[in-house]
mmCIF file of C-alpha atoms in Angstrom:
data_model
loop_
_atom_site.group_PDB
_atom_site.id
_atom_site.type_symbol
_atom_site.label_atom_id
_atom_site.label_comp_id
_atom_site.label_asym_id
_atom_site.label_seq_id
_atom_site.Cartn_x
_atom_site.Cartn_y
_atom_site.Cartn_z
ATOM 1 C CA MET A 17 216.094 -9.488 199.621
ATOM 2 C CA SER A 18 214.089 -8.765 202.776
ATOM 3 C CA PHE A 19 214.021 -5.424 204.545
ATOM 4 C CA LEU A 20 216.213 -6.648 207.415
ATOM 5 C CA ASP A 21 218.699 -8.324 205.070
ATOM 6 C CA THR A 22 219.504 -4.930 203.553
ATOM 7 C CA MET A 23 220.627 -3.694 206.977
ATOM 8 C CA VAL A 24 222.727 -6.631 208.192
ATOM 9 C CA ASN A 25 225.989 -4.964 207.176
ATOM 10 C CA ALA A 26 224.731 -1.385 207.470
ATOM 11 C CA ILE A 27 226.089 0.895 210.163
ATOM 12 C CA PRO A 28 223.741 3.312 211.944
ATOM 13 C CA VAL A 29 224.436 6.999 211.366
ATOM 14 C CA ALA A 30 224.341 7.518 215.154
ATOM 15 C CA PRO A 31 222.389 6.168 218.139
ATOM 16 C CA LEU A 32 218.692 6.426 217.287
ATOM 17 C CA LYS A 33 216.488 8.591 219.525
ATOM 18 C CA VAL A 34 212.812 9.557 219.192
ATOM 19 C CA CYS A 35 211.280 12.745 220.579
ATOM 20 C CA ALA A 36 207.469 13.030 220.755
ATOM 21 C CA LEU A 37 205.874 16.475 220.716
ATOM 22 C CA PRO A 38 202.677 17.029 222.753
ATOM 23 C CA GLY A 39 199.915 14.879 221.277
ATOM 24 C CA CYS A 40 202.281 12.262 219.813
ATOM 25 C CA GLU A 41 203.168 10.387 223.004
ATOM 26 C CA ASP A 42 201.010 7.305 222.331
ATOM 27 C CA LYS A 43 202.122 7.086 218.709
ATOM 28 C CA ALA A 44 205.762 7.364 219.752
ATOM 29 C CA LYS A 45 205.311 4.482 222.190
ATOM 30 C CA ASN A 46 203.802 2.277 219.472
ATOM 31 C CA ILE A 47 206.625 3.166 217.096
ATOM 32 C CA GLU A 48 209.183 2.447 219.811
ATOM 33 C CA ASN A 49 207.748 -1.048 220.305
ATOM 34 C CA TYR A 50 208.251 -1.770 216.604
ATOM 35 C CA LEU A 51 211.772 -0.300 216.737
ATOM 36 C CA VAL A 52 212.699 -2.554 219.662
ATOM 37 C CA ASP A 53 211.379 -5.561 217.742
ATOM 38 C CA LEU A 54 213.316 -4.561 214.607
ATOM 39 C CA GLN A 55 216.470 -4.128 216.644
ATOM 40 C CA SER A 56 216.178 -7.522 218.328
ATOM 41 C CA ARG A 57 215.586 -9.261 214.973
ATOM 42 C CA LEU A 58 218.535 -7.457 213.395
ATOM 43 C CA LEU A 59 220.852 -8.328 216.285
ATOM 44 C CA GLU A 60 219.997 -12.006 215.790
ATOM 45 C CA LYS A 61 221.284 -11.722 212.218
ATOM 46 C CA ARG A 62 224.645 -10.286 213.305
ATOM 47 C CA PRO A 63 225.353 -11.746 216.804
ATOM 48 C CA ALA A 64 229.124 -11.259 216.615
ATOM 49 C CA SER A 65 229.007 -7.616 215.560
ATOM 50 C CA GLU A 66 230.407 -4.892 217.819
ATOM 51 C CA LEU A 67 227.369 -2.822 216.828
ATOM 52 C CA ASN A 68 225.337 -4.970 219.228
ATOM 53 C CA LEU A 69 227.317 -3.570 222.153
ATOM 54 C CA HIS A 70 227.055 0.094 221.135
ATOM 55 C CA TYR A 71 223.521 0.387 219.778
ATOM 56 C CA ASN A 72 221.483 -2.168 221.738
ATOM 57 C CA THR A 73 218.834 -0.390 223.826
ATOM 58 C CA ASP A 74 215.410 -1.036 225.304
ATOM 59 C CA SER A 75 214.234 2.555 224.948
ATOM 60 C CA PHE A 76 214.455 4.993 222.055
ATOM 61 C CA ILE A 77 212.224 7.766 223.413
ATOM 62 C CA ILE A 78 213.782 10.972 224.767
ATOM 63 C CA ASP A 79 211.772 12.718 227.491
ATOM 64 C CA CYS A 80 210.721 16.221 226.441
ATOM 65 C CA GLU A 81 207.916 18.686 227.075
ATOM 66 C CA CYS A 82 206.612 22.112 226.059
ATOM 67 C CA PRO A 83 205.153 23.696 229.222
ATOM 68 C CA ARG A 84 203.215 26.953 228.992
ATOM 69 C CA PHE A 85 203.091 30.006 231.205
ATOM 70 C CA GLY A 86 199.798 31.548 232.260
ATOM 71 C CA SER A 87 200.182 34.127 229.503
ATOM 72 C CA GLY A 88 200.127 31.391 226.876
ATOM 73 C CA GLU A 89 203.846 31.605 226.094
ATOM 74 C CA ALA A 90 205.835 28.373 226.136
ATOM 75 C CA LYS A 91 209.284 26.837 226.088
ATOM 76 C CA GLY A 92 210.778 23.549 224.937
ATOM 77 C CA ILE A 93 212.627 21.291 227.362
ATOM 78 C CA ILE A 94 214.650 18.157 226.592
ATOM 79 C CA LYS A 95 215.284 16.191 229.793
ATOM 80 C CA GLN A 96 217.937 13.803 228.471
ATOM 81 C CA SER A 97 221.109 14.266 226.490
ATOM 82 C CA VAL A 98 220.827 14.142 222.697
ATOM 83 C CA ARG A 99 224.526 14.717 222.103
ATOM 84 C CA GLY A 100 225.623 12.702 219.066
ATOM 85 C CA ALA A 101 222.143 11.210 218.529
ATOM 86 C CA ASP A 102 220.245 10.653 215.290
ATOM 87 C CA LEU A 103 217.092 12.378 216.531
ATOM 88 C CA TYR A 104 213.595 11.845 215.070
ATOM 89 C CA ILE A 105 210.987 14.380 216.230
ATOM 90 C CA LEU A 106 207.341 13.321 215.815
ATOM 91 C CA ALA A 107 204.843 16.125 215.183
ATOM 92 C CA ASP A 108 201.080 15.881 214.597
ATOM 93 C CA VAL A 109 200.136 19.433 213.688
ATOM 94 C CA CYS A 110 196.446 18.501 213.316
ATOM 95 C CA ASN A 111 196.028 17.141 216.863
ATOM 96 C CA TYR A 112 193.387 19.462 218.294
ATOM 97 C CA SER A 113 192.961 17.411 221.496
ATOM 98 C CA VAL A 114 195.968 19.002 223.284
ATOM 99 C CA LYS A 115 194.850 21.815 225.611
ATOM 100 C CA TYR A 116 196.481 24.554 227.653
ATOM 101 C CA LYS A 117 195.367 27.395 229.943
ATOM 102 C CA MET A 118 195.836 31.063 229.049
ATOM 103 C CA HIS A 119 194.516 33.852 231.288
ATOM 104 C CA GLY A 120 192.180 31.313 232.858
ATOM 105 C CA PHE A 121 190.724 30.209 229.503
ATOM 106 C CA GLU A 122 191.208 26.734 228.060
ATOM 107 C CA ASN A 123 192.609 26.659 224.541
ATOM 108 C CA ARG A 124 193.451 23.901 222.082
ATOM 109 C CA LEU A 125 196.745 23.742 220.241
ATOM 110 C CA SER A 126 196.404 24.887 216.645
ATOM 111 C CA PRO A 127 198.719 23.796 213.807
ATOM 112 C CA ASP A 128 200.646 27.028 214.397
ATOM 113 C CA ASP A 129 201.116 26.112 218.080
ATOM 114 C CA HIS A 130 202.352 22.614 217.183
ATOM 115 C CA PHE A 131 204.825 24.052 214.691
ATOM 116 C CA GLN A 132 206.155 26.488 217.294
ATOM 117 C CA ASN A 133 206.595 23.563 219.709
ATOM 118 C CA LEU A 134 208.584 21.746 217.029
ATOM 119 C CA LYS A 135 210.926 24.710 216.665
ATOM 120 C CA ARG A 136 211.262 24.967 220.446
ATOM 121 C CA ILE A 137 212.411 21.351 220.753
ATOM 122 C CA ILE A 138 214.857 21.791 217.864
ATOM 123 C CA ALA A 139 216.222 24.878 219.620
ATOM 124 C CA ALA A 140 216.504 22.953 222.905
ATOM 125 C CA CYS A 141 218.859 20.497 221.159
ATOM 126 C CA MET A 142 221.329 23.431 220.933
ATOM 127 C CA GLY A 143 223.011 21.896 217.911
ATOM 128 C CA LYS A 144 224.294 18.905 219.903
ATOM 129 C CA ALA A 145 222.422 16.166 218.032
ATOM 130 C CA HIS A 146 224.369 14.457 215.266
ATOM 131 C CA ARG A 147 221.362 14.771 212.948
ATOM 132 C CA ILE A 148 217.819 16.077 213.350
ATOM 133 C CA ASN A 149 214.948 14.494 211.395
ATOM 134 C CA VAL A 150 211.342 15.669 211.513
ATOM 135 C CA VAL A 151 208.535 13.121 211.087
ATOM 136 C CA MET A 152 205.493 15.241 210.242
ATOM 137 C CA PRO A 153 202.829 13.016 208.617
ATOM 138 C CA PHE A 154 200.548 15.955 207.792
ATOM 139 C CA LEU A 155 202.910 18.545 206.367
ATOM 140 C CA TYR A 156 202.365 21.876 208.094
ATOM 141 C CA GLU A 157 200.536 24.402 205.876
ATOM 142 C CA SER A 158 200.713 22.008 202.919
ATOM 143 C CA ARG A 159 197.380 23.303 201.647
ATOM 144 C CA GLN A 160 198.969 26.746 201.239
ATOM 145 C CA HIS A 161 201.597 25.477 198.814
ATOM 146 C CA LYS A 162 201.230 27.881 195.887
ATOM 147 C CA ARG A 163 200.575 31.540 195.288
ATOM 148 C CA SER A 164 197.596 32.814 193.318
ATOM 149 C CA GLY A 165 197.739 36.522 194.056
ATOM 150 C CA ARG A 166 199.197 38.447 196.987
ATOM 151 C CA GLU A 167 199.376 35.444 199.308
ATOM 152 C CA SER A 168 201.907 33.965 201.673
ATOM 153 C CA LEU A 169 203.719 30.734 200.779
ATOM 154 C CA ASP A 170 203.446 29.244 204.249
ATOM 155 C CA SER A 171 204.495 25.666 203.488
ATOM 156 C CA ALA A 172 207.664 26.706 201.667
ATOM 157 C CA LEU A 173 208.509 29.177 204.444
ATOM 158 C CA ALA A 174 208.042 26.486 207.098
ATOM 159 C CA LEU A 175 210.319 24.027 205.287
ATOM 160 C CA LYS A 176 212.962 26.711 204.785
ATOM 161 C CA GLU A 177 212.736 27.634 208.472
ATOM 162 C CA LEU A 178 213.225 24.021 209.576
ATOM 163 C CA THR A 179 216.223 23.440 207.321
ATOM 164 C CA ASP A 180 217.768 26.731 208.450
ATOM 165 C CA MET A 181 217.484 25.452 212.032
ATOM 166 C CA GLY A 182 219.522 22.379 211.148
ATOM 167 C CA VAL A 183 216.912 19.770 210.165
ATOM 168 C CA SER A 184 218.471 17.266 207.759
ATOM 169 C CA ASN A 185 215.463 15.150 206.745
ATOM 170 C CA ILE A 186 211.728 15.793 206.624
ATOM 171 C CA ILE A 187 209.513 12.709 206.495
ATOM 172 C CA THR A 188 205.902 13.232 205.519
ATOM 173 C CA PHE A 189 202.941 11.428 203.926
ATOM 174 C CA ASP A 190 200.798 12.175 200.883
ATOM 175 C CA THR A 191 201.561 15.871 200.897
ATOM 176 C CA HIS A 192 198.986 18.035 199.139
ATOM 177 C CA ASP A 193 201.427 18.833 196.309
ATOM 178 C CA PRO A 194 204.656 16.783 196.065
ATOM 179 C CA LYS A 195 206.306 19.676 194.187
ATOM 180 C CA ILE A 196 206.707 21.443 197.540
ATOM 181 C CA VAL A 197 210.029 19.551 197.775
ATOM 182 C CA ASN A 198 211.402 22.248 195.445
ATOM 183 C CA ALA A 199 211.391 24.645 198.417
ATOM 184 C CA VAL A 200 214.298 22.704 199.989
ATOM 185 C CA PRO A 201 216.075 21.025 197.063
ATOM 186 C CA LEU A 202 219.356 20.378 198.924
ATOM 187 C CA HIS A 203 217.815 18.672 201.951
ATOM 188 C CA GLY A 204 216.196 15.303 202.576
ATOM 189 C CA PHE A 205 212.466 15.283 201.875
ATOM 190 C CA ASP A 206 210.652 11.938 201.751
ATOM 191 C CA ASN A 207 206.967 11.753 200.855
ATOM 192 C CA PHE A 208 205.342 8.351 201.448
ATOM 193 C CA TYR A 209 201.944 6.943 200.455
ATOM 194 C CA PRO A 210 199.763 4.520 202.468
ATOM 195 C CA SER A 211 198.430 2.633 199.416
ATOM 196 C CA TYR A 212 199.256 -0.812 200.808
ATOM 197 C CA GLN A 213 197.693 -0.033 204.192
ATOM 198 C CA PHE A 214 194.490 1.111 202.460
ATOM 199 C CA CYS A 215 194.238 -2.243 200.692
ATOM 200 C CA GLN A 216 194.929 -4.088 203.946
ATOM 201 C CA ALA A 217 192.166 -2.244 205.786
ATOM 202 C CA LEU A 218 189.693 -2.558 202.903
ATOM 203 C CA PHE A 219 190.193 -6.301 202.379
ATOM 204 C CA LYS A 220 189.983 -6.901 206.131
ATOM 205 C CA ARG A 221 186.731 -4.951 206.500
ATOM 206 C CA VAL A 222 185.099 -6.068 203.218
ATOM 207 C CA PRO A 223 185.943 -9.778 202.776
ATOM 208 C CA ASP A 224 183.403 -10.212 199.966
ATOM 209 C CA LEU A 225 184.897 -7.488 197.749
ATOM 210 C CA LYS A 226 185.254 -8.711 194.144
ATOM 211 C CA VAL A 227 188.405 -7.211 192.672
ATOM 212 C CA ASP A 228 187.806 -7.254 188.918
ATOM 213 C CA SER A 229 186.658 -4.845 186.216
ATOM 214 C CA GLU A 230 183.095 -6.152 186.219
ATOM 215 C CA HIS A 231 182.459 -5.498 189.903
ATOM 216 C CA LEU A 232 184.817 -2.722 191.025
ATOM 217 C CA MET A 233 185.824 0.782 189.950
ATOM 218 C CA THR A 234 188.093 3.480 191.399
ATOM 219 C CA ILE A 235 186.919 7.084 191.563
ATOM 220 C CA SER A 236 188.800 10.372 191.731
ATOM 221 C CA PRO A 237 186.597 12.966 193.491
ATOM 222 C CA ASP A 238 188.364 15.785 191.594
ATOM 223 C CA GLU A 239 191.133 16.350 189.091
ATOM 224 C CA GLY A 240 193.734 16.663 191.873
ATOM 225 C CA ALA A 241 193.304 13.041 192.971
ATOM 226 C CA MET A 242 193.607 11.545 189.482
ATOM 227 C CA SER A 243 197.029 9.985 190.070
ATOM 228 C CA ARG A 244 195.796 8.074 193.159
ATOM 229 C CA ALA A 245 192.721 6.677 191.397
ATOM 230 C CA LYS A 246 194.780 5.809 188.316
ATOM 231 C CA TYR A 247 197.387 3.943 190.395
ATOM 232 C CA PHE A 248 194.773 1.875 192.209
ATOM 233 C CA ALA A 249 192.892 1.174 188.974
ATOM 234 C CA ASN A 250 196.076 -0.134 187.368
ATOM 235 C CA ILE A 251 197.234 -2.226 190.318
ATOM 236 C CA LEU A 252 193.755 -3.711 190.918
ATOM 237 C CA GLY A 253 193.029 -4.181 187.208
ATOM 238 C CA VAL A 254 189.773 -2.183 187.218
ATOM 239 C CA ASP A 255 188.253 0.825 185.444
ATOM 240 C CA MET A 256 188.456 4.421 186.694
ATOM 241 C CA GLY A 257 186.134 7.408 186.767
ATOM 242 C CA MET A 258 186.491 10.993 187.990
ATOM 243 C CA PHE A 259 184.524 14.057 189.007
ATOM 244 C CA TYR A 260 185.245 17.609 187.965
ATOM 245 C CA LYS A 261 184.461 20.242 190.597
ATOM 246 C CA ARG A 262 182.777 23.347 189.237
ATOM 247 C CA ARG A 263 183.342 26.160 191.733
ATOM 248 C CA ASP A 264 181.929 29.662 192.054
ATOM 249 C CA TYR A 265 185.099 31.764 192.102
ATOM 250 C CA SER A 266 183.117 34.978 192.559
ATOM 251 C CA ARG A 267 182.320 34.077 196.196
ATOM 252 C CA VAL A 268 184.204 32.881 199.262
ATOM 253 C CA VAL A 269 182.281 30.913 201.907
ATOM 254 C CA ASN A 270 184.046 29.679 205.057
ATOM 255 C CA GLY A 271 187.404 30.444 203.488
ATOM 256 C CA LYS A 272 186.830 28.614 200.192
ATOM 257 C CA ASN A 273 185.054 28.976 196.863
ATOM 258 C CA PRO A 274 181.768 27.025 197.063
ATOM 259 C CA ILE A 275 181.259 24.042 194.767
ATOM 260 C CA VAL A 276 178.486 24.558 192.243
ATOM 261 C CA ALA A 277 178.392 21.012 190.846
ATOM 262 C CA HIS A 278 180.314 17.757 190.466
ATOM 263 C CA GLU A 279 180.461 16.634 186.839
ATOM 264 C CA PHE A 280 181.179 12.893 186.376
ATOM 265 C CA LEU A 281 183.423 11.461 183.674
ATOM 266 C CA GLY A 282 183.534 7.693 183.317
ATOM 267 C CA ALA A 283 181.768 4.455 182.422
ATOM 268 C CA SER A 284 178.538 3.153 183.928
ATOM 269 C CA LEU A 285 178.556 2.562 187.702
ATOM 270 C CA LYS A 286 175.486 0.333 187.659
ATOM 271 C CA ASP A 287 175.764 -2.357 190.391
ATOM 272 C CA LYS A 288 179.508 -1.789 190.856
ATOM 273 C CA ASP A 289 181.395 -1.259 194.090
ATOM 274 C CA VAL A 290 183.457 1.941 193.971
ATOM 275 C CA ILE A 291 186.543 3.102 195.877
ATOM 276 C CA VAL A 292 186.856 6.881 196.196
ATOM 277 C CA LEU A 293 190.467 8.007 196.768
ATOM 278 C CA ASP A 294 191.761 11.360 198.003
ATOM 279 C CA ASP A 295 194.428 12.856 200.239
ATOM 280 C CA MET A 296 192.130 14.186 202.954
ATOM 281 C CA ILE A 297 188.659 14.722 204.325
ATOM 282 C CA ALA A 298 188.430 18.214 205.808
ATOM 283 C CA SER A 299 184.806 19.230 206.359
ATOM 284 C CA GLY A 300 183.676 16.287 204.202
ATOM 285 C CA GLU A 301 181.072 18.294 202.290
ATOM 286 C CA SER A 302 182.628 17.570 198.908
ATOM 287 C CA MET A 303 183.220 13.872 199.651
ATOM 288 C CA LEU A 304 179.663 13.320 200.851
ATOM 289 C CA HIS A 305 178.303 15.051 197.755
ATOM 290 C CA VAL A 306 180.416 12.732 195.580
ATOM 291 C CA ALA A 307 179.176 9.673 197.488
ATOM 292 C CA ALA A 308 175.554 10.721 196.978
ATOM 293 C CA GLN A 309 176.106 11.196 193.250
ATOM 294 C CA LEU A 310 177.755 7.783 192.960
ATOM 295 C CA LYS A 311 174.702 6.190 194.556
ATOM 296 C CA ASP A 312 172.426 8.168 192.218
ATOM 297 C CA ARG A 313 174.368 6.680 189.307
ATOM 298 C CA GLY A 314 173.685 3.139 190.495
ATOM 299 C CA ALA A 315 176.810 2.292 192.516
ATOM 300 C CA ARG A 316 176.298 -0.791 194.713
ATOM 301 C CA ARG A 317 178.625 0.125 197.579
ATOM 302 C CA VAL A 318 180.759 3.232 198.156
ATOM 303 C CA PHE A 319 184.087 2.944 200.000
ATOM 304 C CA VAL A 320 186.107 6.079 200.723
ATOM 305 C CA CYS A 321 189.893 5.948 201.313
ATOM 306 C CA THR A 322 191.702 9.141 202.314
ATOM 307 C CA THR A 323 195.066 9.564 204.001
ATOM 308 C CA PHE A 324 193.970 12.194 206.513
ATOM 309 C CA GLY A 325 190.589 12.310 208.219
ATOM 310 C CA LEU A 326 190.273 15.765 209.781
ATOM 311 C CA PHE A 327 186.444 15.939 210.026
ATOM 312 C CA THR A 328 186.658 19.646 210.824
ATOM 313 C CA GLU A 329 182.884 20.127 211.024
ATOM 314 C CA GLY A 330 182.043 17.058 213.087
ATOM 315 C CA LEU A 331 180.628 13.632 212.313
ATOM 316 C CA GLU A 332 176.876 14.275 212.269
ATOM 317 C CA ALA A 333 176.628 14.724 208.486
ATOM 318 C CA PHE A 334 178.542 11.452 207.976
ATOM 319 C CA ASP A 335 176.202 9.651 210.377
ATOM 320 C CA LYS A 336 173.181 10.856 208.407
ATOM 321 C CA TYR A 337 174.612 9.919 205.015
ATOM 322 C CA TYR A 338 175.564 6.484 206.349
ATOM 323 C CA GLU A 339 172.083 5.921 207.791
ATOM 324 C CA ASP A 340 170.606 6.954 204.441
ATOM 325 C CA GLY A 341 172.799 4.346 202.709
ATOM 326 C CA LEU A 342 174.802 6.853 200.668
ATOM 327 C CA PHE A 343 178.179 5.367 201.602
ATOM 328 C CA ASP A 344 179.306 2.129 203.249
ATOM 329 C CA LEU A 345 182.780 2.683 204.688
ATOM 330 C CA ILE A 346 185.367 5.407 205.248
ATOM 331 C CA ILE A 347 189.016 4.481 205.758
ATOM 332 C CA THR A 348 191.599 7.016 206.906
ATOM 333 C CA THR A 349 195.024 6.491 208.422
ATOM 334 C CA ASP A 350 196.082 6.954 212.034
ATOM 335 C CA LEU A 351 198.691 9.512 210.961
ATOM 336 C CA THR A 352 196.684 12.297 212.585
ATOM 337 C CA TYR A 353 194.623 12.430 215.765
ATOM 338 C CA GLN A 354 191.515 10.227 215.798
ATOM 339 C CA SER A 355 188.875 11.094 218.363
ATOM 340 C CA PRO A 356 187.182 8.331 220.402
ATOM 341 C CA ASP A 357 183.893 9.354 218.747
ATOM 342 C CA LEU A 358 185.355 8.727 215.299
ATOM 343 C CA LEU A 359 186.835 5.361 216.265
ATOM 344 C CA SER A 360 183.457 4.237 217.618
ATOM 345 C CA ARG A 361 181.568 4.908 214.371
ATOM 346 C CA PRO A 362 180.345 1.757 212.541
ATOM 347 C CA TRP A 363 181.190 3.320 209.189
ATOM 348 C CA TYR A 364 184.847 3.976 210.043
ATOM 349 C CA GLU A 365 188.012 1.899 209.709
ATOM 350 C CA SER A 366 191.536 3.005 210.620
ATOM 351 C CA ALA A 367 194.550 2.102 208.474
ATOM 352 C CA LYS A 368 197.502 1.509 210.833
ATOM 353 C CA LEU A 369 200.878 3.004 209.901
ATOM 354 C CA ASP A 370 202.986 2.914 213.086
ATOM 355 C CA LYS A 371 204.941 -0.117 211.857
ATOM 356 C CA TYR A 372 205.508 1.578 208.502
ATOM 357 C CA ILE A 373 206.886 4.691 210.228
ATOM 358 C CA ALA A 374 209.154 2.548 212.432
ATOM 359 C CA ASN A 375 210.584 0.821 209.332
ATOM 360 C CA ILE A 376 211.196 4.194 207.661
ATOM 361 C CA ILE A 377 212.948 5.576 210.750
ATOM 362 C CA TYR A 378 215.090 2.464 211.193
ATOM 363 C CA ALA A 379 216.137 2.364 207.531
ATOM 364 C CA THR A 380 216.937 6.100 207.529
ATOM 365 C CA ASN A 381 219.000 5.663 210.693
ATOM 366 C CA HIS A 382 221.027 2.935 208.941
ATOM 367 C CA ASP A 383 221.382 4.955 205.723
ATOM 368 C CA VAL A 384 220.050 2.138 203.544
ATOM 369 C CA SER A 385 217.741 2.299 200.554
ATOM 370 C CA LEU A 386 214.079 2.816 201.328
ATOM 371 C CA GLU A 387 213.024 0.978 198.164
ATOM 372 C CA PRO A 388 211.971 -2.270 199.942
ATOM 373 C CA ILE A 389 209.727 -0.164 202.191
ATOM 374 C CA ILE A 390 208.159 2.148 199.639
ATOM 375 C CA ASP A 391 207.530 -0.531 196.979
ATOM 376 C CA ASN A 392 203.759 -0.572 197.439
ATOM 377 C CA THR A 393 203.179 -2.306 194.101
ATOM 378 C CA SER A 394 204.937 -5.542 195.085
ATOM 379 C CA LYS A 395 203.284 -5.550 198.497
ATOM 380 C CA ILE A 396 199.806 -4.971 197.059
ATOM 381 C CA ASN A 397 200.340 -7.703 194.445
ATOM 382 C CA GLY A 398 201.258 -10.113 197.247
ATOM 383 C CA LEU A 399 198.231 -9.022 199.237
ATOM 384 C CA LEU A 400 195.941 -9.525 196.228
ATOM 385 C CA LYS A 401 197.342 -12.998 195.679
ATOM 386 C CA ARG A 402 196.651 -13.961 199.304
ATOM 387 C CA TYR A 403 193.204 -12.340 199.138
ATOM 388 C CA HIS A 404 192.182 -14.244 196.007
ATOM 389 C CA ASN A 405 193.479 -17.516 197.451
ATOM 390 C CA ALA A 406 191.729 -17.076 200.805
#
């Protein structure tokens, strides 16, 4: 049964509305275009339904803003009614391109600022929306998900704060530790993975990739990414290898324990293409070190696939490693802000997920199973079949 067929007889929870926080305006517009297309295709399947009269619309986006005073303080404003709406608020907490003035100085919004804006917009709804859903691809403070000493549990606190404010569902992607759902066990928490979109982008960019155990291997850059590498190895029918990070826990450099060495566990990489899989690239130091070691071990080509590309220390190191032939391609999703400089790099490819998000929102609004959407295995198998037959 197709995705749309599952919704033919489904009734929306309430009229669907989308609210884009600062920095998400373009993404919201793209998602809206897919929503309009989904709606028109669904209405064709049920032309005689009264739902067509009540839920047919050309625009899903609610106008909102978070203006700031000269002191740096802000407020949230919703300029249209959300009474009775099934509201989806888009938040990109890693979008550092949004700026504001404070005491004459120009500042960029930090993740904390984006999260405060999210709470402001929720507060501006004044409890009038039928249901509030937060679409936060990069889960706020997800890297601070566990306590190892006298530390704050920021991610759990943030989720608890959102649910206490009336948020019913939180939609996120490839969160750093899926067990964070235990912080809000009685509320909706959906964690999605862009596995299919990675394969799409990789096959499009590398048409001569040979997907078999003799020519390809998946790599986990550390023990935390084992499940990703294992999944891809199984679905592609190839071997897997992994690195173990040895850190110096007696020192802290730039907020983290420095890596002493990467120890490799796996079969020979001689003349094989390798796909390195992880949840994010932050500074990229660790990933670049892994890529260099893979080349030293005889890898033919190195492709890196990570959900979030933050590139917190710039792109210069990646340019140098690419020029030196130490990696061939980096694929990250468009779930977080991508700078024009990044998009212009010859070594970069973006995996598009706006359509995926639109499908998730539309299915959630109709209260139908998300299984046809999240079944990456069937979709990748179909993609592999088309790729091999091309």
